Structures are given as structure tokens and as C-alpha cells.
Amino acid sequence: MSEVLIVGSVAYDGLKTPYGSVPRTLGWAGTYSSLAACLFAPVRMVGVVGDDFKEADLKMLRRKGINTDLVTREKGKTFFWKGYYENDMAVAHTVKIDLGVFERFDPRITGRSRNIPYVFLAAIHPDLQMNVLKQMVDPKFVVLDTRDLWINITKPSLIKVLKKTDLAVVNDQEIRLLTGEMHLMKGARALQKMGPKIVIVKKGEHGAMMFGPGWTFLSPAVPLDYVVDPTGAGDTFAGAFIGYLARANKINELTLKQAVIAGNLVASFTVQGFGTKSIGALNKAKLKKRSVEYHKFASIPKVNL
Amino acid sequence: MSEVLIVGSVAYDGLKTPYGSVPRTLGWAGTYSSLAACLFAPVRMVGVVGDDFKEADLKMLRRKGINTDLVTREKGKTFFWKGYYENDMAVAHTVKIDLGVFERFDPRITGRSRNIPYVFLAAIHPDLQMNVLKQMVDPKFVVLDTRDLWINITKPSLIKVLKKTDLAVVNDQEIRLLTGEMHLMKGARALQKMGPKIVIVKKGEHGAMMFGPGWTFLSPAVPLDYVVDPTGAGDTFAGAFIGYLARANKINELTLKQAVIAGNLVASFTVQGFGTKSIGALNKAKLKKRSVEYHKFASIPKVNL
């Protein structure tokens, strides 16, 4: 068992989907990925919040075993995002965005946190991602997430960080923007040449495809009877992924594949509740039950040809 | 080992994709599905062609072991379709369609063909599908394909045939049109109540999902370095599927799952050549090689939760 350091945004969300709404709930990448990773391994969260950040939310994170010593509280407002989803829930429409203290986020990794072996750089400005990496002492495995915004406006910086990462998590649109390749597999191979030996392409309801050195793997998404709020699914996936690897503390084809499956399993809970409601209430028993169902659904029998 | 009867369109295609074009090549559902099914079991093809139908094409089908005694030759032109695909190759755009003798297609099943246990009704007018079923003597397993056209203009007829089928193969758009359900799983459950105990939803590059009585299964599509012509992929899938079942001559959860995988494997060849070029040149050795790669790609290891 090893440990995970997670650097990412912590914010409040105002959410509306066809299935309901919440005016203000804890969210964003740092939150979802930490809540997912802590199901498997100790998590040290790095972030910034404002003076309006609720003590109860901090307590909730700590109760989950997440170390929040590196979540600093600054004068000003906590990052706030308001948005909605239409019927297909594939695209989040932004109504309002107020970066607050997050605009001046300057992650400081101190003391023994600099020696944490597993690092997840959630989708923040690539200069900040690089800043974090420079403070870490010889990390064992670095996972990077990004988004179209950073590819569009800070590509040169992103390319520099990619060189220092072991694994990149992207979606199909991001991989096209990054590599210029329309074909997914060619794009993944091109991205591998930019630094990360391993590339994971998140395909939403179609699962996640992983490209390793000389092998490819697909884990279908968990089939769900209902989805109420897709917010945080990708962050949950990445958090559970790196948490699983940190617990195994071994990087090979098998543990990587298992970690992708763990990512899909945990993410399937996130989307069945508003905000962090469902992932916050997740436990090992529920996870094991869903895993049994999943293996029935996705196991590929031998064929007689 | 049992036998398959396949009723469907036999036509010539004029095809253009971003990777090339062919002015006139053998195609459509009856052709592709028969070429796929014959890899596994004896096939009796039911169809109609015009007096311009090339003897060489008939010979090619027979050389594959396909029995074409019920492919009648009528005075007039063979069905011809001309179309093209744009970059994403997800949608076929029609330029010209000339039904020819297919407009008067009146499938006659005679003699011992009426006792063939495995029946594939490719996507033709549902009244013709029903007409065929009425001629069959107690078939063991009936698979039905359809298309948006028939759902839109002949829904009452289609609903009647569905009551007499064991398995329906649809895509996500067709299932919505048929059931009115936007959610795939709910749509599949609704379709199961309309007759077919088993429903397969073809999801193109995302594979095929099968809904059985009380279980669900996903077989991802084979990941491909290149695709040159998507024509016939769905028909190939269905043909290989029923061919595999006929060879096993046993319908249960395992053989159904294996048959879906066989469908995906064989269809992955079809799209790598223009028209029937690649499926026509397929053999067991190539299929076995791809199956080994596929199982590495899609096998889901146990996870430690």
C-alpha cells in the first residue's frame, strides 16, 4: 500500500439536470478524484478554498481519511460554477463561473508530502501541474488529466508537462486537439510519443480504452438503469484509477487493467447521485456487489472458431 | 451442426468512401450475411436477382458453400444502390437507388428448405418477413433485422413479425423509434416485451450489447488500425451470429455470447476491404489470429476491492 497526492480544483457547483437540481454542492476535480482514490489508498489533497468554504465539507473529506493539510484557505470566495445539462447529458453548459481564490492557486507541497510516490495532476493549468512536479521528489507514477481549454490556450506548456508524466487521461476530442489525429488509435499512439507511456481514452457511456506499450485494453462502462448527474464521472474514474494503483503499489499490465475497471466501477456510482452524494456514500460492500454484476456483463468467453 | 436460411436483398453497390471507390460490386444484406454465416454452417440463401446478374458472382457464392437454389433470376435489372460516406463514415448517403426486380421480390421457400431450423430475416419489408415465416415449418430460432424505413412506414406489420421472432438486431436509433424509449436499456426491455426474448443493440465502433432474459452482455468492437468501407458491417455481424449458433445448434447464454463475439470478429474484416473483398477472402486462420488478439484486448481481469 502506498499513498496518493492529488492536486486539483475544489469548488462549489450549482447544478441542474433533467432529473433535478442543487443550488450549491461540493465539487470539481480535486474533490471527486480524492473521494474516489481514498476508497483504496491514503490521499493527500492539494488545493485552495475561500473563507466561505464550509467547515462541514472539510470535515466530510477528513472523515473519509483524506488528508487536507495542503488545502489552504485564502481570503476571498471559493471557486463557484453554475451549469446545466440537457437531455443527453453529454455536454455541461456553463451559466456562471467565478474562479475566486482559485485564480491565484499556487500549490505548495511541503515536508514529506514531496515524497509521495503516486501523483494525480487533475485538469488545472499545465504551468501549475509542472510547478507541482518540480516540488516532488522522484515520484513513482504521475497521472495527468487535462481539458480542451488548456490544449487550446496553453499547448506548449502542456507538451512540457506531458514529457514528465507516465499516463495521460483524455477524451476523444482532447486527443484529436492534442495530436491532430482523427483516428483514435493513431491519436493514442501519437500521444504516447509525446511522453506518457500509457494513454487512457475516456469514452463516457462506452467505457475506457487504455493504450499501453504494445497492448490495448477496453473496459466497457457499467450499464446503468438510471443516471441523474454526470458531473465528476471522469474525475472519479481517474481518482479511483490512481488509488487502486497506489494500493497495489505495483505498475504492470494487470494492475493497470484492474485500475481501469475500478475507475469504471466507482464512476458508475458518482453519476447516480447529485454532486458527491452517491460517491460520498459509497462503501466496499456496494462496490463489490456491482463488481460481480459487471464481471457477468463484460466477461468475454472463449469462442470456438 | 445445423443449417441457416437467409432471406434478404442481393444487389450491386456503387461505393465511394474517403479511401477509394468501386463502381459496381456485389452487396446488400443477403450477400454479406450469407458470406459471414457460411464460415460456420451451411447456408441456404433466398433472394432475387435480375438478368444482368453476373454468373461469376453466383459462382463465387456457391464456391463458398452457399446454396443459391432459392435465389431466383427474374426479367429486369438487379437492385442497384449508389452512395458515399463522408469522413466519419457513420452515415451512408444515397445518390441513386434502383430497386429493379427486388421491387417484386416474393420469396418462395420450397421442399426441405422449409424445415431449416435457423432463420435470418434480413432487413426487408416486414410483410415479406412474415410471408417467409409462414412458409417455414417450426423453426428453432428466428433472428430479425430491420431498418428505420420499415419502422417509420410499416410499423404495424413489423410489430406482427416481432411477435414471432426469437431475437431482434437493432441499432440505438431503431430501438428509440420502435419503443419510444430514449434510454437504451429501457428500450431493450420494452422491445423484449414486444416479442423477441433476446435483443442485440449494434453500437458500431462501440461494439454490441445483448439483452437476454435476466442478463446483459457487452462485446466491444474489435479495435482497428484502419477502416476503408463500413458497408455491410451490420449484416456481416448478424450473419456470423446466426451461423455460429447454427453450428453450435444449441441456444443458451454461453453460445449466444460467443455468437456475438463471432459477429464482431467477422464484421471487423468486412470494413477493412471494399464491398465483399475482405469478407470474401476471410478464412479460419485469419479469424483465429484476430480472436486471440481480441481476447487480450477485451478480457476483464478480476479486481481486488
XYZ file of C-alpha atoms in Angstrom:
610
model
C 0.000 0.000 0.000
C 1.359 3.388 -0.991
C -0.062 6.904 -0.963
C -1.578 9.348 -3.484
C -1.057 13.076 -3.836
C -3.882 14.814 -5.708
C -3.674 18.372 -6.987
C -6.850 19.866 -8.411
C -9.726 22.259 -8.184
C -12.059 22.304 -5.202
C -15.221 24.264 -5.889
C -18.908 24.613 -5.301
C -21.295 23.644 -8.078
C -24.765 24.884 -8.860
C -26.194 22.011 -10.902
C -29.284 21.372 -12.960
C -30.044 18.219 -14.914
C -33.300 16.807 -16.333
C -33.597 14.880 -13.039
C -33.296 17.693 -10.530
C -31.065 20.462 -9.276
C -28.886 21.552 -6.357
C -28.027 25.218 -5.725
C -24.607 24.686 -4.118
C -22.726 21.439 -3.613
C -19.091 20.479 -3.188
C -17.426 19.507 -6.458
C -14.695 19.693 -9.111
C -11.776 17.506 -9.952
C -9.793 17.614 -6.700
C -12.871 16.692 -4.692
C -14.244 13.874 -6.863
C -10.855 12.285 -7.505
C -9.904 12.402 -3.812
C -13.220 10.876 -2.747
C -12.635 8.076 -5.254
C -8.939 7.480 -4.536
C -9.482 7.310 -0.770
C -11.581 4.172 -1.240
C -8.295 2.390 -1.981
C -5.335 4.281 -0.502
C -4.416 7.229 1.753
C -4.892 10.531 -0.078
C -3.184 13.855 0.421
C -5.215 16.579 -1.265
C -3.644 19.809 -2.528
C -5.974 22.733 -3.243
C -7.235 26.128 -2.298
C -10.581 27.261 -0.896
C -12.018 30.615 0.140
C -13.178 31.861 3.516
C -16.739 30.863 2.595
C -15.735 27.199 2.446
C -17.887 25.214 4.826
C -16.173 23.567 7.753
C -18.619 20.689 7.375
C -17.277 19.957 3.890
C -13.710 19.888 5.149
C -14.784 17.576 7.936
C -16.527 15.266 5.486
C -13.311 14.926 3.462
C -11.289 14.237 6.603
C -13.798 11.718 7.849
C -13.145 9.807 4.616
C -9.480 9.668 5.586
C -8.385 12.363 3.139
C -5.511 14.446 4.472
C -6.395 18.108 3.781
C -3.322 19.754 5.367
C -2.306 21.079 1.946
C -5.732 22.512 1.187
C -5.115 26.160 2.034
C -7.815 28.640 2.941
C -7.339 32.065 1.318
C -9.160 35.358 1.731
C -11.894 35.519 -0.893
C -14.523 33.288 -2.401
C -14.280 29.594 -3.154
C -14.365 28.779 -6.887
C -18.023 28.535 -7.962
C -19.502 27.069 -11.124
C -23.109 27.067 -12.206
C -24.251 24.966 -15.110
C -26.809 22.628 -16.532
C -27.190 19.534 -18.702
C -29.811 18.941 -21.346
C -31.461 15.647 -22.165
C -28.480 13.676 -23.455
C -26.288 14.875 -20.545
C -23.153 14.613 -22.676
C -22.313 18.328 -22.526
C -22.214 20.619 -19.485
C -23.472 24.124 -20.304
C -21.890 26.855 -18.181
C -24.183 29.585 -16.817
C -21.751 31.265 -14.441
C -18.141 30.770 -13.448
C -16.379 32.605 -10.613
C -12.804 31.414 -10.064
C -12.463 33.251 -6.745
C -9.310 32.269 -4.842
C -8.607 29.527 -7.395
C -7.379 32.217 -9.784
C -4.312 32.679 -7.569
C -3.838 28.955 -6.812
C -0.163 28.333 -6.130
C 0.192 24.742 -4.942
C 2.889 24.274 -2.298
C 3.993 20.770 -1.485
C 5.876 20.670 1.783
C 7.680 18.206 4.051
C 7.205 14.521 3.484
C 4.345 15.129 1.031
C 7.091 15.749 -1.543
C 7.979 12.041 -1.340
C 4.501 10.660 -2.086
C 5.016 8.141 -4.925
C 1.664 8.370 -6.761
C 0.710 11.772 -8.134
C -2.506 12.792 -9.847
C -2.413 16.141 -11.622
C -6.061 16.952 -12.243
C -7.012 19.263 -15.129
C -5.500 22.581 -13.964
C -3.199 24.996 -15.852
C -0.202 22.994 -17.119
C 2.222 25.512 -15.568
C 0.731 24.653 -12.183
C 0.978 20.954 -12.984
C 4.671 21.452 -13.797
C 5.143 23.533 -10.680
C 3.838 20.610 -8.603
C 6.019 18.069 -10.366
C 9.131 20.176 -9.717
C 8.380 20.062 -5.995
C 8.002 16.263 -5.934
C 10.988 14.041 -5.173
C 11.251 11.288 -7.770
C 7.571 10.258 -7.978
C 6.918 6.665 -8.972
C 3.865 7.243 -11.167
C 2.429 10.504 -12.458
C -1.067 10.633 -13.974
C -2.146 13.763 -15.823
C -5.618 14.916 -16.788
C -6.319 17.964 -18.925
C -9.136 19.638 -20.813
C -9.773 21.268 -24.186
C -9.280 24.752 -22.672
C -5.636 24.030 -21.732
C -4.920 22.333 -25.040
C -6.300 25.344 -26.885
C -4.629 28.134 -24.934
C -1.519 26.608 -23.283
C -0.416 23.795 -25.586
C 3.361 24.468 -25.353
C 3.220 24.296 -21.534
C 1.098 21.173 -21.669
C 3.563 19.494 -24.012
C 6.334 20.128 -21.480
C 4.409 18.504 -18.606
C 3.353 15.580 -20.764
C 7.042 14.703 -21.171
C 7.211 14.179 -17.414
C 4.059 12.109 -16.989
C 3.642 8.351 -17.036
C -0.005 8.279 -18.006
C -2.412 10.739 -19.604
C -6.197 10.556 -19.275
C -8.032 12.210 -22.179
C -11.275 12.017 -24.099
C -11.614 11.582 -27.860
C -11.962 15.296 -28.563
C -8.894 16.143 -26.483
C -6.768 13.512 -28.170
C -7.677 14.971 -31.579
C -6.852 18.503 -30.422
C -3.566 17.359 -28.922
C -2.291 15.182 -31.749
C -4.181 16.330 -34.833
C -5.101 12.686 -35.489
C -8.771 11.952 -36.255
C -8.401 8.210 -35.728
C -8.473 7.286 -32.030
C -5.800 4.592 -32.126
C -3.426 6.686 -34.200
C -4.038 9.609 -31.844
C -3.235 7.446 -28.825
C -0.011 6.204 -30.412
C 0.942 9.805 -31.257
C 0.246 10.907 -27.689
C 2.406 8.070 -26.342
C 5.288 9.528 -28.349
C 4.778 12.879 -26.605
C 5.706 11.432 -23.209
C 3.162 9.256 -21.387
C 3.901 5.561 -21.992
C 0.280 4.837 -21.233
C -2.790 6.652 -22.534
C -6.360 6.223 -21.364
C -9.180 7.473 -23.560
C -12.410 8.001 -21.647
C -15.400 7.278 -23.888
C -18.205 8.097 -21.446
C -21.043 5.579 -21.694
C -18.844 3.458 -23.990
C -16.185 2.864 -21.356
C -12.460 3.498 -21.267
C -9.748 2.350 -23.647
C -6.171 2.051 -22.460
C -3.127 2.023 -24.725
C -0.012 0.535 -23.156
C 3.381 -0.283 -24.616
C 2.390 -2.904 -27.198
C -1.068 -3.666 -25.862
C -4.565 -2.187 -25.862
C -7.412 -2.781 -23.426
C -11.062 -1.881 -23.238
C -13.214 -1.826 -20.138
C -16.866 -1.114 -21.019
C -18.768 1.327 -18.849
C -21.066 -0.216 -16.272
C -24.581 -0.407 -17.800
C -26.881 1.743 -15.683
C -30.647 1.764 -15.323
C -30.555 5.446 -14.471
C -28.138 8.383 -14.391
C -29.108 11.602 -12.645
C -25.998 13.810 -12.825
C -22.889 13.126 -14.937
C -20.781 15.725 -13.074
C -17.489 14.349 -11.828
C -17.583 10.989 -13.612
C -14.216 11.495 -15.328
C -12.555 12.807 -12.166
C -13.933 9.904 -10.177
C -12.589 7.495 -12.768
C -9.078 8.988 -12.583
C -9.103 9.108 -8.773
C -10.178 5.502 -8.362
C -7.649 4.519 -11.026
C -4.643 6.015 -9.248
C -5.951 4.990 -5.834
C -6.139 1.382 -6.987
C -2.572 1.514 -8.336
C -1.268 3.095 -5.120
C -2.840 0.342 -3.065
C -1.369 -2.353 -5.351
C 1.889 -0.342 -5.344
C 2.873 -2.204 -8.500
C 2.605 -0.984 -12.078
C 2.130 -3.684 -14.676
C -0.339 -4.632 -17.385
C -2.578 -6.477 -14.928
C -2.731 -3.801 -12.197
C -3.277 -1.102 -14.827
C -6.206 -3.041 -16.291
C -7.663 -3.679 -12.852
C -7.308 0.010 -12.037
C -9.278 0.975 -15.168
C -12.062 -1.387 -14.135
C -12.022 0.063 -10.610
C -12.287 3.512 -12.207
C -15.352 2.492 -14.203
C -16.981 0.812 -11.218
C -16.568 3.786 -8.879
C -17.557 6.322 -11.562
C -20.797 4.404 -12.115
C -21.866 5.415 -8.606
C -20.975 9.094 -8.972
C -23.468 9.612 -11.804
C -26.310 8.039 -9.840
C -26.462 10.855 -7.292
C -26.321 14.650 -7.423
C -22.865 16.083 -6.789
C -20.827 13.924 -4.415
C -23.885 12.409 -2.762
C -23.519 8.927 -4.217
C -19.709 8.660 -4.227
C -19.680 10.059 -0.689
C -21.970 7.249 0.465
C -20.092 4.504 -1.369
C -18.626 1.597 0.553
C -16.781 -1.634 -0.194
C -19.893 -3.786 0.012
C -21.747 -1.787 -2.663
C -18.636 -1.731 -4.810
C -18.128 -5.495 -4.569
C -21.745 -6.153 -5.469
C -21.500 -4.007 -8.570
C -18.199 -5.635 -9.489
C -19.813 -9.082 -9.525
C -22.583 -7.814 -11.833
C -20.005 -6.065 -14.005
C -17.919 -9.166 -14.494
C -21.009 -11.078 -15.613
C -21.784 -8.309 -18.085
C -18.308 -7.780 -19.527
C -16.590 -11.172 -19.354
C -15.698 -12.416 -22.811
C -15.969 -16.196 -23.187
C -13.660 -18.154 -25.461
C -15.138 -18.829 -28.894
C -14.802 -21.981 -30.999
C -13.689 -20.919 -34.445
C -24.182 -28.622 -36.765
C -27.417 -27.294 -38.198
C -28.298 -25.100 -41.174
C -29.240 -21.444 -41.782
C -31.831 -19.980 -44.119
C -31.181 -16.351 -45.007
C -33.701 -14.093 -46.709
C -32.506 -10.693 -47.813
C -31.561 -8.270 -50.523
C -28.910 -9.088 -53.110
C -27.758 -6.023 -55.002
C -24.932 -4.227 -56.689
C -23.354 -1.265 -54.930
C -21.578 1.776 -56.324
C -19.480 2.886 -53.377
C -17.340 5.856 -52.508
C -15.544 6.411 -49.211
C -12.643 8.716 -48.255
C -10.358 5.741 -49.011
C -11.442 4.881 -52.543
C -14.371 3.843 -54.685
C -15.818 0.942 -56.665
C -18.370 1.477 -59.465
C -20.225 -1.834 -59.116
C -19.701 -4.557 -56.549
C -21.853 -7.286 -55.051
C -23.535 -6.254 -51.836
C -26.529 -5.839 -49.512
C -27.803 -7.747 -46.554
C -28.459 -11.163 -48.105
C -24.977 -11.243 -49.589
C -22.966 -10.055 -46.587
C -24.875 -12.130 -44.060
C -24.617 -15.290 -46.185
C -20.869 -14.808 -46.706
C -20.474 -14.445 -42.935
C -22.792 -17.292 -41.897
C -21.179 -19.758 -44.309
C -17.936 -19.525 -42.327
C -19.703 -21.535 -39.630
C -22.624 -23.523 -41.075
C -24.330 -24.474 -44.358
C -26.349 -21.568 -45.739
C -29.409 -21.535 -47.973
C -29.847 -18.079 -49.458
C -33.253 -16.753 -50.549
C -33.287 -13.768 -52.871
C -33.951 -12.366 -56.305
C -31.586 -11.039 -58.964
C -32.050 -9.616 -62.456
C -30.900 -10.889 -65.827
C -27.818 -8.618 -65.537
C -26.601 -10.568 -62.514
C -23.120 -11.867 -63.201
C -22.670 -15.611 -63.354
C -19.242 -15.107 -61.714
C -20.905 -13.655 -58.615
C -23.274 -16.588 -58.349
C -20.317 -18.935 -58.727
C -18.398 -17.108 -56.027
C -21.279 -17.586 -53.573
C -21.545 -21.266 -54.460
C -17.812 -21.785 -54.141
C -18.178 -20.585 -50.548
C -20.658 -23.392 -49.984
C -23.721 -21.169 -50.091
C -26.740 -22.909 -51.604
C -28.319 -20.449 -54.076
C -31.147 -22.660 -55.367
C -33.684 -20.240 -53.892
C -32.067 -17.181 -55.441
C -34.343 -16.665 -58.429
C -33.393 -14.807 -61.581
C -36.148 -12.528 -62.906
C -36.503 -10.477 -66.067
C -35.217 -6.975 -65.331
C -32.376 -5.297 -63.506
C -30.710 -6.376 -60.292
C -31.264 -3.972 -57.390
C -28.613 -1.226 -57.583
C -27.559 1.302 -54.958
C -25.086 4.106 -55.322
C -23.864 6.026 -52.311
C -20.995 7.556 -50.451
C -19.605 8.077 -46.965
C -18.011 11.219 -45.619
C -15.115 11.408 -43.206
C -16.682 9.858 -40.129
C -18.198 7.007 -42.178
C -21.092 6.679 -39.746
C -23.803 7.576 -42.280
C -24.299 6.267 -45.809
C -25.536 8.972 -48.197
C -27.673 7.658 -51.051
C -27.046 9.054 -54.547
C -29.148 6.647 -56.550
C -31.383 3.702 -55.795
C -32.947 1.404 -58.385
C -34.871 -1.489 -56.826
C -35.191 -3.365 -60.152
C -36.537 -6.880 -59.746
C -36.277 -6.544 -55.950
C -39.458 -4.458 -56.041
C -41.412 -7.603 -56.908
C -39.483 -9.902 -54.533
C -41.773 -12.704 -53.471
C -39.698 -15.207 -51.501
C -40.747 -18.831 -52.056
C -39.395 -21.434 -49.691
C -39.828 -24.892 -51.134
C -39.165 -28.532 -50.279
C -36.868 -29.362 -47.395
C -35.741 -25.722 -47.115
C -38.946 -25.156 -45.165
C -37.511 -27.303 -42.355
C -34.282 -25.365 -41.886
C -34.085 -24.611 -38.123
C -32.146 -21.309 -38.085
C -33.719 -18.405 -39.952
C -32.306 -14.947 -40.536
C -34.779 -12.380 -41.821
C -32.587 -9.538 -43.061
C -33.994 -6.004 -43.195
C -36.698 -6.348 -45.875
C -40.367 -5.314 -45.792
C -41.948 -6.911 -42.693
C -44.795 -8.366 -44.790
C -42.175 -10.330 -46.724
C -40.525 -11.382 -43.471
C -43.897 -12.669 -42.252
C -44.516 -14.360 -45.589
C -41.257 -16.287 -45.156
C -42.025 -17.267 -41.578
C -45.425 -18.649 -42.629
C -43.690 -20.949 -45.096
C -41.251 -22.309 -42.504
C -42.082 -25.456 -40.522
C -41.497 -24.836 -36.820
C -38.144 -23.001 -36.997
C -35.914 -23.369 -33.957
C -34.501 -19.832 -33.875
C -35.598 -16.766 -35.831
C -33.415 -13.661 -35.979
C -34.871 -10.447 -37.378
C -33.119 -7.332 -38.601
C -34.910 -4.170 -39.673
C -34.224 -0.543 -40.507
C -35.617 2.906 -39.741
C -37.532 2.930 -43.071
C -39.661 -0.088 -42.094
C -40.222 1.206 -38.584
C -41.399 4.519 -39.990
C -43.694 3.283 -42.768
C -44.748 -0.267 -41.795
C -44.691 -0.350 -38.005
C -47.927 -2.376 -37.551
C -46.608 -5.115 -39.866
C -43.254 -5.084 -38.134
C -44.885 -5.454 -34.740
C -46.665 -8.587 -36.001
C -43.428 -10.232 -37.172
C -41.602 -9.258 -33.995
C -44.091 -11.405 -32.061
C -42.816 -14.417 -33.990
C -39.090 -13.786 -33.669
C -36.664 -15.027 -31.047
C -34.080 -12.309 -31.423
C -34.072 -8.791 -32.905
C -30.945 -6.966 -34.049
C -31.296 -3.174 -33.954
C -29.234 -0.036 -33.527
C -29.819 2.685 -30.945
C -31.851 4.886 -33.296
C -34.091 1.988 -34.344
C -34.763 0.950 -30.761
C -35.874 4.510 -29.946
C -38.150 4.625 -32.983
C -39.621 1.230 -32.155
C -40.209 1.677 -28.436
C -40.271 5.432 -27.868
C -37.708 4.953 -25.078
C -34.680 7.276 -25.135
C -32.712 5.195 -22.656
C -31.051 2.203 -24.337
C -31.620 -0.332 -21.567
C -35.237 0.678 -21.080
C -35.706 0.490 -24.848
C -34.254 -3.007 -24.945
C -36.521 -4.185 -22.130
C -39.532 -2.651 -23.913
C -38.581 -4.392 -27.171
C -38.252 -7.732 -25.346
C -41.890 -7.320 -24.302
C -42.865 -6.942 -27.967
C -41.785 -10.497 -28.803
C -38.071 -11.256 -29.092
C -36.746 -12.719 -25.833
C -33.307 -11.512 -26.835
C -32.340 -8.110 -28.206
C -28.988 -7.125 -29.667
C -28.153 -3.442 -29.997
C -25.386 -2.778 -32.517
C -23.325 0.224 -31.437
C -20.893 0.378 -34.356
C -17.367 1.132 -33.210
C -18.535 0.694 -29.612
C -19.490 -2.937 -30.066
C -22.707 -4.840 -29.498
C -24.855 -5.113 -26.403
C -27.109 -8.105 -25.896
C -30.113 -8.219 -23.581
C -31.222 -11.706 -22.590
C -33.820 -12.894 -20.113
C -32.331 -11.514 -16.874
C -28.830 -10.848 -18.155
C -26.967 -8.277 -20.233
C -23.723 -8.667 -22.160
C -21.343 -6.386 -23.993
C -18.808 -7.386 -26.588
C -16.637 -4.410 -27.600
C -15.905 -3.915 -31.273
C -12.502 -5.106 -32.457
C -10.123 -2.101 -32.371
C -8.929 -1.462 -35.911
C -5.909 0.410 -37.253
C -7.819 1.233 -40.402
C -11.326 1.022 -41.881
C -11.881 1.604 -45.585
C -15.564 0.860 -46.180
C -18.203 0.349 -43.461
C -20.768 -1.137 -45.897
C -22.168 -4.467 -44.741
C -20.719 -4.462 -41.209
C -24.098 -4.929 -39.524
C -25.217 -7.604 -41.991
C -21.927 -9.440 -41.531
C -22.382 -9.297 -37.780
C -25.875 -10.800 -37.972
C -24.809 -13.475 -40.465
C -21.828 -14.631 -38.408
C -24.012 -14.533 -35.310
C -26.669 -16.909 -36.642
C -24.074 -19.038 -38.416
C -22.238 -19.564 -35.140
C -25.474 -20.533 -33.373
C -26.430 -22.961 -36.142
C -23.060 -24.652 -35.896
C -23.362 -24.932 -32.094
C -27.009 -25.970 -32.593
C -27.657 -25.007 -29.008
C -29.176 -21.772 -27.703
C -28.049 -20.720 -24.265
C -26.405 -17.755 -22.579
C -22.909 -19.005 -23.438
C -23.495 -19.795 -27.122
C -25.366 -16.515 -27.582
C -22.433 -14.580 -26.110
C -19.941 -16.493 -28.227
C -22.053 -15.809 -31.306
C -21.985 -12.056 -30.606
C -18.193 -12.178 -30.341
C -18.011 -14.159 -33.592
C -20.207 -11.469 -35.164
C -17.852 -8.716 -34.044
C -14.782 -10.619 -35.191
C -16.078 -11.345 -38.682
C -17.512 -7.830 -39.128
C -14.086 -6.383 -38.319
C -12.811 -7.901 -41.565
C -15.677 -6.659 -43.738
C -14.876 -2.993 -43.042
C -11.222 -3.437 -43.965
C -11.937 -4.069 -47.647
C -14.228 -2.528 -50.263
C -17.516 -4.356 -50.717
C -17.190 -8.083 -50.051
C -13.481 -8.166 -50.884
C -12.229 -8.726 -47.359
C -15.035 -10.956 -46.061
C -14.818 -12.970 -49.275
C -11.128 -13.633 -48.626
C -11.580 -14.480 -44.950
C -10.524 -17.868 -43.631
C -10.352 -19.676 -40.302
C -6.649 -18.938 -39.773
C -7.127 -15.156 -40.053
C -10.201 -15.338 -37.858
C -8.402 -17.330 -35.155
C -5.481 -14.905 -35.141
C -7.788 -11.936 -34.666
C -9.699 -13.801 -31.972
C -6.515 -14.244 -29.924
C -5.763 -10.505 -30.173
C -9.373 -9.686 -29.336
C -9.397 -11.757 -26.194
C -6.245 -9.992 -24.986
C -7.932 -6.664 -25.680
C -11.324 -7.367 -24.148
C -10.703 -9.831 -21.319
C -11.693 -8.335 -17.990
C -9.458 -9.439 -15.097
C -10.799 -9.869 -11.571
C -10.261 -6.825 -9.369
C -9.375 -6.761 -5.670
C -11.826 -4.461 -3.953
